[in-house]
Short mmCIF file of C-alpha atoms and ligand atoms in Angstrom, two decimals:
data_model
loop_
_atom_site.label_atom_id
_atom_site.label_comp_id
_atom_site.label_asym_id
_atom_site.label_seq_id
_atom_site.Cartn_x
_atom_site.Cartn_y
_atom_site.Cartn_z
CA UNK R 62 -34.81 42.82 -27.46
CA UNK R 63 -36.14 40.01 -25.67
CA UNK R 64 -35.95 40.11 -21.94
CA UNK R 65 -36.05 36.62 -20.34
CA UNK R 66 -34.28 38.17 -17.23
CA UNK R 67 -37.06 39.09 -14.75
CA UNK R 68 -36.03 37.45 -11.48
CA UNK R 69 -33.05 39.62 -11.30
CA UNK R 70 -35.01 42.83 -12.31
CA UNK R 71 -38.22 44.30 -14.12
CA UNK R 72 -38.82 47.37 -16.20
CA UNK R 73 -40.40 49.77 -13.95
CA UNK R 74 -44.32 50.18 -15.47
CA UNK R 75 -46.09 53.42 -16.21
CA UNK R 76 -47.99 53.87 -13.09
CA UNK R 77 -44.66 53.62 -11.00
CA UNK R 78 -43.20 56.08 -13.13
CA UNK R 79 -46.30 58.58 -12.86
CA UNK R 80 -45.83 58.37 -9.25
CA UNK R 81 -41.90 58.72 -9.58
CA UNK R 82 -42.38 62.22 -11.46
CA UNK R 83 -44.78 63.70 -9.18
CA UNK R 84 -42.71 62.31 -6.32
CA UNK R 85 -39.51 64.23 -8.13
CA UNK R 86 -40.91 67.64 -9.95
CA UNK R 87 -44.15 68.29 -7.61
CA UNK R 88 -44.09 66.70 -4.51
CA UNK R 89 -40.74 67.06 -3.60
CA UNK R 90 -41.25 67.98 -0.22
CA UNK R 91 -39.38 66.16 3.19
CA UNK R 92 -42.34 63.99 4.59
CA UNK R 93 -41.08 64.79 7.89
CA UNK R 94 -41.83 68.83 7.77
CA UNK R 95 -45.09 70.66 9.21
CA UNK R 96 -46.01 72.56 6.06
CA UNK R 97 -49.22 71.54 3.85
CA UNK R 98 -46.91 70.42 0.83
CA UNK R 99 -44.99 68.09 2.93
CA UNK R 100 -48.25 66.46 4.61
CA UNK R 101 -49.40 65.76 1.04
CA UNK R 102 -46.01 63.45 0.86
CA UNK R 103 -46.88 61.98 3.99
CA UNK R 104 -50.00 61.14 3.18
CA UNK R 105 -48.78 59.24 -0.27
CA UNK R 106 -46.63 57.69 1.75
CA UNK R 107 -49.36 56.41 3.78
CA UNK R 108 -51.34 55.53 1.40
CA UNK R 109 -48.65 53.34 -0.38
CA UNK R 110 -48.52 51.51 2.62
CA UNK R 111 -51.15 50.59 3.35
CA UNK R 112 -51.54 49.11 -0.62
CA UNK R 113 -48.69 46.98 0.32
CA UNK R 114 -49.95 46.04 3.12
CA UNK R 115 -53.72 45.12 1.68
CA UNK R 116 -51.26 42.82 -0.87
CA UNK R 117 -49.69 40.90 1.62
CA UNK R 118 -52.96 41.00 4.20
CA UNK R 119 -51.51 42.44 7.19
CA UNK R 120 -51.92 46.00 8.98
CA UNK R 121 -50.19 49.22 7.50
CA UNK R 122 -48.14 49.14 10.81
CA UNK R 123 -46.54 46.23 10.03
CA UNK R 124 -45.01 47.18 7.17
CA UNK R 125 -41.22 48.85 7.39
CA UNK R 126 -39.50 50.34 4.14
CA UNK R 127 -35.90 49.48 3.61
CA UNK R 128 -33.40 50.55 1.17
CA UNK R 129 -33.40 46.60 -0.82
CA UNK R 130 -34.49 43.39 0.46
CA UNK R 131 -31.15 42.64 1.38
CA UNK R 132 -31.54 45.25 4.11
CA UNK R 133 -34.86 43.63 5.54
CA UNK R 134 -32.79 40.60 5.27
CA UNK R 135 -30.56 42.06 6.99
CA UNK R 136 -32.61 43.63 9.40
CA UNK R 137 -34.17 40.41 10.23
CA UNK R 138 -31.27 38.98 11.08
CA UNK R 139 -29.47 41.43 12.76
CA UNK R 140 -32.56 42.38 15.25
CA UNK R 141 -34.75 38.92 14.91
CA UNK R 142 -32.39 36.64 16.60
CA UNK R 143 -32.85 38.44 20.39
CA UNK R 144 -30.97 34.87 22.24
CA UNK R 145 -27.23 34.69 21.22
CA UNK R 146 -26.91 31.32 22.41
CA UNK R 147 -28.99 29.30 20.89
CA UNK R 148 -29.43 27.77 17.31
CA UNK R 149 -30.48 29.29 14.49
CA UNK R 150 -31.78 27.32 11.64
CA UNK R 151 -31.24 28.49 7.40
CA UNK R 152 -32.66 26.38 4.15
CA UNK R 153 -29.75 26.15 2.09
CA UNK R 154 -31.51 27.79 -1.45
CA UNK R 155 -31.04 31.15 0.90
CA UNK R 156 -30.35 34.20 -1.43
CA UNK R 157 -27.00 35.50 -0.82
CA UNK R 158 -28.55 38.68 1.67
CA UNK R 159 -29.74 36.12 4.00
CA UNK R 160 -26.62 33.72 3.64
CA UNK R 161 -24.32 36.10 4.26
CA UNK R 162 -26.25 37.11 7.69
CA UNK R 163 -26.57 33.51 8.62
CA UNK R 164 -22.80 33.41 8.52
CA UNK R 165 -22.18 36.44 10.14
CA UNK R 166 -24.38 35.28 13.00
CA UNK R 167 -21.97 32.29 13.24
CA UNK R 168 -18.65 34.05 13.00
CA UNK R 169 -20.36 35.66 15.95
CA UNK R 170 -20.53 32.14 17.73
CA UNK R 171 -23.99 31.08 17.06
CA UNK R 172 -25.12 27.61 15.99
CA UNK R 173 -26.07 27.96 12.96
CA UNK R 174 -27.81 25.19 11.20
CA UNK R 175 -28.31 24.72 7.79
CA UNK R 176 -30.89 22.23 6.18
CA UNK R 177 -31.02 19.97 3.21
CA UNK R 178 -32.93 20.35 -0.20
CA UNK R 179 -34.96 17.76 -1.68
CA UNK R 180 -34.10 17.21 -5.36
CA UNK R 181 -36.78 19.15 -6.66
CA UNK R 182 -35.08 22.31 -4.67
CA UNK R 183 -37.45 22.82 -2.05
CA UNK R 184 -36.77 22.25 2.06
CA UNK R 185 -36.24 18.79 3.21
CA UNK R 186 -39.11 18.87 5.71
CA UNK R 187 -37.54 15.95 7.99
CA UNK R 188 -34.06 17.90 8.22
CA UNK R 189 -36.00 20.84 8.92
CA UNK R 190 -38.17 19.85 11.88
CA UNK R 191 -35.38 17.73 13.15
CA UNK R 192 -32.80 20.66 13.28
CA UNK R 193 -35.74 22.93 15.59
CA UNK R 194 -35.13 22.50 19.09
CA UNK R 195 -36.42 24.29 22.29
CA UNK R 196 -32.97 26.29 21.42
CA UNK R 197 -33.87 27.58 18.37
CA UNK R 198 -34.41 30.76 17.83
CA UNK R 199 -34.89 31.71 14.46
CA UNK R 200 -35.55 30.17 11.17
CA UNK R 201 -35.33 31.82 7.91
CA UNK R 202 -36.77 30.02 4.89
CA UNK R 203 -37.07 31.05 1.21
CA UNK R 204 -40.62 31.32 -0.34
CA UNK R 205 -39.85 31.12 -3.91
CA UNK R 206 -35.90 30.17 -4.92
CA UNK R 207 -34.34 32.72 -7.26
CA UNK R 208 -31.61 30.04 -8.60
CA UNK R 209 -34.48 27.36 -9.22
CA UNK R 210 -38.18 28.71 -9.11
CA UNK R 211 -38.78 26.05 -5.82
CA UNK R 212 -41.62 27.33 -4.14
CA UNK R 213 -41.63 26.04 -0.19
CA UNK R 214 -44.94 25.58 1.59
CA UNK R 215 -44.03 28.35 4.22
CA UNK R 216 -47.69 28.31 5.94
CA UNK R 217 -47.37 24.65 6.24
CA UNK R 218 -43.80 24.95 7.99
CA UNK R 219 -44.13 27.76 10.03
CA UNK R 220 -47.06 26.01 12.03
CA UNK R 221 -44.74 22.84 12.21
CA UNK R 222 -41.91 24.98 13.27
CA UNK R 223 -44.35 27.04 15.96
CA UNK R 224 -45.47 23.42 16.77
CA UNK R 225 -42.11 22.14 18.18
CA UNK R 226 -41.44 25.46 19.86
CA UNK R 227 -43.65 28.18 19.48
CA UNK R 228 -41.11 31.30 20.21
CA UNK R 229 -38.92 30.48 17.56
CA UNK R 230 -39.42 33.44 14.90
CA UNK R 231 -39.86 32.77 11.54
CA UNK R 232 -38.69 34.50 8.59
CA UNK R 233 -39.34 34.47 4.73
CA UNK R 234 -37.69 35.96 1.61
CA UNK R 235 -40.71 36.41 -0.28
CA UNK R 236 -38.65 38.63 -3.17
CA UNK R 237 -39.68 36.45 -5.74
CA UNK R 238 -43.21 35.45 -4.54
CA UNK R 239 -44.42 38.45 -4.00
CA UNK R 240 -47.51 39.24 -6.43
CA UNK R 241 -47.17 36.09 -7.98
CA UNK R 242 -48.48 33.89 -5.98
CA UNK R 243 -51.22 35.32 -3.36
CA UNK R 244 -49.68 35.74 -0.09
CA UNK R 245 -51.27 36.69 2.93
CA UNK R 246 -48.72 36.33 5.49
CA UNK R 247 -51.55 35.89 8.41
CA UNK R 248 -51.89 32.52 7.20
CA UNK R 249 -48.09 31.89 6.42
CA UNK R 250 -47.90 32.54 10.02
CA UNK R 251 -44.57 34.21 9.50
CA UNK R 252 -43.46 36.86 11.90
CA UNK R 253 -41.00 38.60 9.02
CA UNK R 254 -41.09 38.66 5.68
CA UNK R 255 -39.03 40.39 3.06
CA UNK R 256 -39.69 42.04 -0.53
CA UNK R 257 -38.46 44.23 -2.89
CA UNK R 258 -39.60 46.75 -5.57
CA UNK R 259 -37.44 46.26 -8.23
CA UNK R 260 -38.86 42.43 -9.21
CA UNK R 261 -42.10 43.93 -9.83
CA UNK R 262 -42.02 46.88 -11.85
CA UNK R 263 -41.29 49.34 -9.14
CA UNK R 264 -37.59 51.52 -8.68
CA UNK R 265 -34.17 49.86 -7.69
CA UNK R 266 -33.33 50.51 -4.15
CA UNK R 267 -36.65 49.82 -2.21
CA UNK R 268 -37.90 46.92 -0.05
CA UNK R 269 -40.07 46.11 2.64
CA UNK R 270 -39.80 44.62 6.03
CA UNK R 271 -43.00 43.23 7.77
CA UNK R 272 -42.68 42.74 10.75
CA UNK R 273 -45.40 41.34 13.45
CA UNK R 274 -47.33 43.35 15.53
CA UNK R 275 -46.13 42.75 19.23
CA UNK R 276 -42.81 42.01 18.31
CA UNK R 277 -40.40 44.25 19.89
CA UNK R 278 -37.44 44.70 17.43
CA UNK R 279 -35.02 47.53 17.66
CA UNK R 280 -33.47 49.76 14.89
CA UNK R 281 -31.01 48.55 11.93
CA UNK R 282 -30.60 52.38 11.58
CA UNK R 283 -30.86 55.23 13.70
CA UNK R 284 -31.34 59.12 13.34
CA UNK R 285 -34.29 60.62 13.00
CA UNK R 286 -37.02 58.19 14.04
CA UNK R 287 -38.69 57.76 10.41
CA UNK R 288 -40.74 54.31 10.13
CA UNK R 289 -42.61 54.91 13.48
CA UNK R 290 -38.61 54.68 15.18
CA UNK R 291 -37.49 51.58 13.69
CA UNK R 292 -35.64 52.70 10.10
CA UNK R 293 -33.81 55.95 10.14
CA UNK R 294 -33.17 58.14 6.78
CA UNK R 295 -35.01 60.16 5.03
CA UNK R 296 -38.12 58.10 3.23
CA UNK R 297 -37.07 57.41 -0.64
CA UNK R 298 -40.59 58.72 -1.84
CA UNK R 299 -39.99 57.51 -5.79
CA UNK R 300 -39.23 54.47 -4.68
CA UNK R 301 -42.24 53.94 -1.66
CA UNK R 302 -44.52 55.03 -4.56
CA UNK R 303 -43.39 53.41 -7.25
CA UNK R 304 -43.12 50.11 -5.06
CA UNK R 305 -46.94 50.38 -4.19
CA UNK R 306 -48.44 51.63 -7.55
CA UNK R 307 -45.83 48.29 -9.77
CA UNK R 308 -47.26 45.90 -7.09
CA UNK R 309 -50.74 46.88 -7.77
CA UNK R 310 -50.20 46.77 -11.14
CA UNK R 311 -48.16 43.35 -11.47
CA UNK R 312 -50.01 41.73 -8.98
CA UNK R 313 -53.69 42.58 -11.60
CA UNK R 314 -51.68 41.76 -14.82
CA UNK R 315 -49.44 38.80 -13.93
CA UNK R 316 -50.84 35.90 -15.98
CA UNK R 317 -49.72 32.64 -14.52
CA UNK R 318 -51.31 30.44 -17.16
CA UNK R 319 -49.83 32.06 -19.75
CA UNK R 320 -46.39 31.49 -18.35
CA UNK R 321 -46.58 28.32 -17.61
CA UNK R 322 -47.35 28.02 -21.17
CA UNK R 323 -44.33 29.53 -22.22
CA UNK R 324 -42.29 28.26 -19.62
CA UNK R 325 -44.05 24.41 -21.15
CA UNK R 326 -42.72 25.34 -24.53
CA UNK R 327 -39.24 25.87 -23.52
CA UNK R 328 -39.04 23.31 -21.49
CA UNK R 329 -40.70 20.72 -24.37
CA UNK R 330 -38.17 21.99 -26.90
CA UNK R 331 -35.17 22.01 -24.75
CA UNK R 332 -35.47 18.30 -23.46
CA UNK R 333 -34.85 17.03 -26.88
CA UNK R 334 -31.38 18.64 -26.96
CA UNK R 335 -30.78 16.80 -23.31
CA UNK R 336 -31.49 19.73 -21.42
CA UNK R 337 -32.08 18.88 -17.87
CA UNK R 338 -34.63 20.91 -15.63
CA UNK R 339 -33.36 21.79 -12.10
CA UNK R 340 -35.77 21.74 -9.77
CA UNK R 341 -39.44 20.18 -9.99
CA UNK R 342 -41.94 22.09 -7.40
CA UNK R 343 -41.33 25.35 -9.34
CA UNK R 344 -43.47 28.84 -9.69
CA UNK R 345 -43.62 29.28 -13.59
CA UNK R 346 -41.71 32.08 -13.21
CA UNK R 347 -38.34 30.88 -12.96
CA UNK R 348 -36.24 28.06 -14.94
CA UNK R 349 -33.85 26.89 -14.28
CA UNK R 350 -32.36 24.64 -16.69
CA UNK R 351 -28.62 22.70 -17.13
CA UNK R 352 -27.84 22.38 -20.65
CA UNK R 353 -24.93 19.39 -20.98
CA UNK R 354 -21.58 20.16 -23.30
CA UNK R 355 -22.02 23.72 -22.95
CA UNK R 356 -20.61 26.38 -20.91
CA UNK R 357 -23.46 29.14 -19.99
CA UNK R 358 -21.69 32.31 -20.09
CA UNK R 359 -20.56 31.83 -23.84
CA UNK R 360 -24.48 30.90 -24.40
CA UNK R 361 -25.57 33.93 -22.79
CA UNK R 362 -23.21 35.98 -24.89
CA UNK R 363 -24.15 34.69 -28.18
CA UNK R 364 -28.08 35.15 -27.19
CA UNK R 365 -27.10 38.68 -26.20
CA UNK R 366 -26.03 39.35 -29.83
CA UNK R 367 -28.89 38.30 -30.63
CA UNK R 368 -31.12 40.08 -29.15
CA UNK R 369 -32.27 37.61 -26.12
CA UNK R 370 -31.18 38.16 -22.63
CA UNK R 371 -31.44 35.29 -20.33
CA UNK R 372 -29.88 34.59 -16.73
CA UNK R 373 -27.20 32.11 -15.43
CA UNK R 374 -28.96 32.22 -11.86
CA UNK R 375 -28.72 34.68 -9.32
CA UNK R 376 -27.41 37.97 -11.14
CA UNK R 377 -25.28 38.40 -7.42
CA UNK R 378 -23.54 35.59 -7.92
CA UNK R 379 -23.41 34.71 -11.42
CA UNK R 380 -19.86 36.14 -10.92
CA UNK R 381 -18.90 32.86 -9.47
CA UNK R 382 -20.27 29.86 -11.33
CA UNK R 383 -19.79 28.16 -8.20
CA UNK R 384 -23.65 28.03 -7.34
CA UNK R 385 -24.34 26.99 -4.08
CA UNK R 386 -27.94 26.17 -4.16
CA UNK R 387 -27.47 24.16 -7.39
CA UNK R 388 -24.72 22.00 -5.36
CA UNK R 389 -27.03 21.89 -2.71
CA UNK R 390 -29.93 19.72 -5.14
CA UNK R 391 -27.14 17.59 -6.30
CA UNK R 392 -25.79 18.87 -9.30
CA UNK R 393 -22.54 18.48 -11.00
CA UNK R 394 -19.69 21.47 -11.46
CA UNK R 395 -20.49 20.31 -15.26
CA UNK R 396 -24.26 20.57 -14.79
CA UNK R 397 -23.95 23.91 -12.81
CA UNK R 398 -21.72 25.57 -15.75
CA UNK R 399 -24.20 24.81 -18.37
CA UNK R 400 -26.88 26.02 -16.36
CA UNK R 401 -28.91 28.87 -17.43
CA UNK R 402 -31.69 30.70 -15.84
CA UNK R 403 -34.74 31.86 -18.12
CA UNK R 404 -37.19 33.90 -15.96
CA UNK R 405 -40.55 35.17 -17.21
CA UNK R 406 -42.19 38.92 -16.33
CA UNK R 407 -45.21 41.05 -17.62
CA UNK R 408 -43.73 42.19 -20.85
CA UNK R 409 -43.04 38.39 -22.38
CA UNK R 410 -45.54 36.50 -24.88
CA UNK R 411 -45.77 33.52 -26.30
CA UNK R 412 -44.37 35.15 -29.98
CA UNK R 413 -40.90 36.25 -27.98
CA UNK R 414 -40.91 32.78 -26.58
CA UNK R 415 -41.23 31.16 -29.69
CA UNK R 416 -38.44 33.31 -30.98
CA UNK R 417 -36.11 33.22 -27.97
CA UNK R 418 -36.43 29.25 -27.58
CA UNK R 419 -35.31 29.46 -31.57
CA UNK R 420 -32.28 31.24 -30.78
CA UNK R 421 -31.46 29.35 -27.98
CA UNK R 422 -31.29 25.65 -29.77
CA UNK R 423 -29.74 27.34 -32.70
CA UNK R 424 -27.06 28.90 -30.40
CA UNK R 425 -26.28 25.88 -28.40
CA UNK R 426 -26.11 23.62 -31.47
CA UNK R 427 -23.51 26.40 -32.79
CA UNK R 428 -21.84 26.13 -29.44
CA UNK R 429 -21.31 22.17 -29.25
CA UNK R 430 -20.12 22.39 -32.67
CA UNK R 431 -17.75 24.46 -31.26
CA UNK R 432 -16.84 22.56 -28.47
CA UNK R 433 -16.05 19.17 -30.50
N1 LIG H 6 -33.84 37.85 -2.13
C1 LIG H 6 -34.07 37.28 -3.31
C2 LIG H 6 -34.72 35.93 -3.37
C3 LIG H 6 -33.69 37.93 -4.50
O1 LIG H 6 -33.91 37.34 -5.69
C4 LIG H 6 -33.06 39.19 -4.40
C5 LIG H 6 -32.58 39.88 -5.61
O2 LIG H 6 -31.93 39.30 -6.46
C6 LIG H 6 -32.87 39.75 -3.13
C7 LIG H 6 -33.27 39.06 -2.03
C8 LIG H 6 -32.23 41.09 -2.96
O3 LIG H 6 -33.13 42.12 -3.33
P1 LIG H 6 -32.61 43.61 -3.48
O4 LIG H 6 -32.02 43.72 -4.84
O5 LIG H 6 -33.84 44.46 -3.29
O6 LIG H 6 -31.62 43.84 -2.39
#
């Protein structure tokens, strides 16, 4: 099997599963009890976040653990955006998590304001800094799309942003940046930012929240005080420990030039058959690419057969194959249904590739043939 899937999920490595038996058979313990056994949990804990937090280059007690991203999205949202009557502003290549909040925040009678994409799928900078306003609140921007592989200049933005009015807060779904590209959110200048263990090797069902010192943000979820008071529950050790010991692991392995090798190939032997690429100003890891004449979901079904699973953009919403961020650069309902999303992780080489990208023409010749 070839897995050409990554953006929606990874395989979780070895070291995260390590951690994920001694977190289940040994160390089973409630971090929050006074015994020995249970301080050893704590202090794995701990240690896991401050790993995190030496990844992203801010202080351990800035870093929250969540349940997914889309809670920290959530979260965010819900206990970012302190004035109710103001604006807030939202790119519109948001992942569903954030969208959703965005609209919630209107149905709640905020001005919510949502900003253009340039063709290539990253913010329009112009519609951006002209939708801030001494009003303005809050501004959540993706780092890296998930539909298209865009990657947004969030350091450069945030200081425009904090430049037009510095209390607006600034938030960043870094899901599918994180341990790709190097980001040290100090510089970003970001005062949230959102990832999630899942796309990098680590369990399903744990994210992180940063969150900037000095910022006084109350609880999503309340009980028993966990996360220094802010996130309730009981801690979800497997995950926090698998989370820490996949980043670590991803972040030393992940070989950028050889995707963007791979991701070249595909991309040089798809054009011929009139593929079009979506997006420009992308992170290797994601493609996303509109094939003409075909419809997607039958492609992805045949390449299943065969052995090759491949995306048809976000895995949330590939239900509908009404894809709002691909509307959003300007393609068609014809371009959107052809569309497929190949996304590149750890385990991939330039042999599956080769293979895959085989398949793939072969398939969608089949498929036009088909279609005549
Ligand atoms: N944000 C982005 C950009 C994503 O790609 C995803 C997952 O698809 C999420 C948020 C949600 O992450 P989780 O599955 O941890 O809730």
């Amino acid at each position: 099997m070839i897995f050409l899937d990554n953006a929606s999920t990874t395989k979780v490595c070895s070291d995260a599963i390590a951690s994920i038996n001694l977190a289940c058979e040994e160390l089973y313990f409630n971090p929050s009890a006074l015994y020995g056994e249970a301080l050893k949990v704590r202090n794995l804990i701990e240690e896991s976040r401050r790993e995190i937090a030496t990844l992203l280059g801010v202080a351990s007690d800035e870093i929250y653990f969540t349940s997914c991203a889309t809670e920290s999205n959530n979260w965010a949202f819900e206990r970012g955006i302190k004035n109710k009557k103001g604006n807030i502003v939202v790119s519109s290549s948001e992942h569903a998590s954030v969208y959703e909040s965005a609209m919630s925040q209107k149905s709640k009678g905020l001005d919510v304001r949502f900003v253009k994409l340039n063709s290539d799928g990253t913010i329009n900078e112009d519609d951006l800094l002209s939708k801030i306003d001494q009003d303005t609140s809050f501004v959540s921007i993706i780092h890296c799309s998930n539909e298209t592989g865009a990657v947004n200049d969030i350091g450069r933005l945030c200081r425009k942003i904090k430049e037009i009015n510095s209390k607006t807060l600034v938030h960043s779904d870094g899901v599918q940046a994180f341990c790709k590209t190097d980001v040290k959110l100090k510089s970003l200048g970001v005062d949230f930012y959102s990832i999630s263990g899942h796309k990098v090797g680590g369990l399903k069902g744990i994210g992180v929240l940063y969150i900037k010192k000095g910022l006084f943000i109350s609880p999503f979820i309340t009980g028993g005080g966990q996360e220094r008071g802010l996130r309730s529950g009981t801690e979800n050790v497997a995950g926090i420990l698998s989370f820490s010991k996949a980043a670590k692991y991803y972040k030393a392995h992940y070989d950028g030039e050889l995707i963007r090798k791979m991701r070249a190939y595909l991309i040089a032997e798809l054009i011929p058959l009139g593929a079009i690429i979506n997006g420009a100003n992308n992170s290797e890891s994601i493609l996303s690419v509109s094939v003409p004449g075909i419809k997607a979901e039958i492609l992805q079904h045949m390449l299943s057969d065969d052995g090759v699973i491949i995306g048809l953009g976000s895995a949330c919403s590939a239900k509908s194959r009404n894809n709002r961020v691909l509307s959003a650069i300007g393609k068609t309902q014809k371009e959107i249904e052809g569309s497929i999303r190949i996304s590149f992780g750890l385990g991939n080489d330039m042999e599956q590739v080769m293979r895959a990208t085989e398949l793939i023409k072969n398939n969608i010749t089949k498929l036009r043939g088909m279609m005549l």
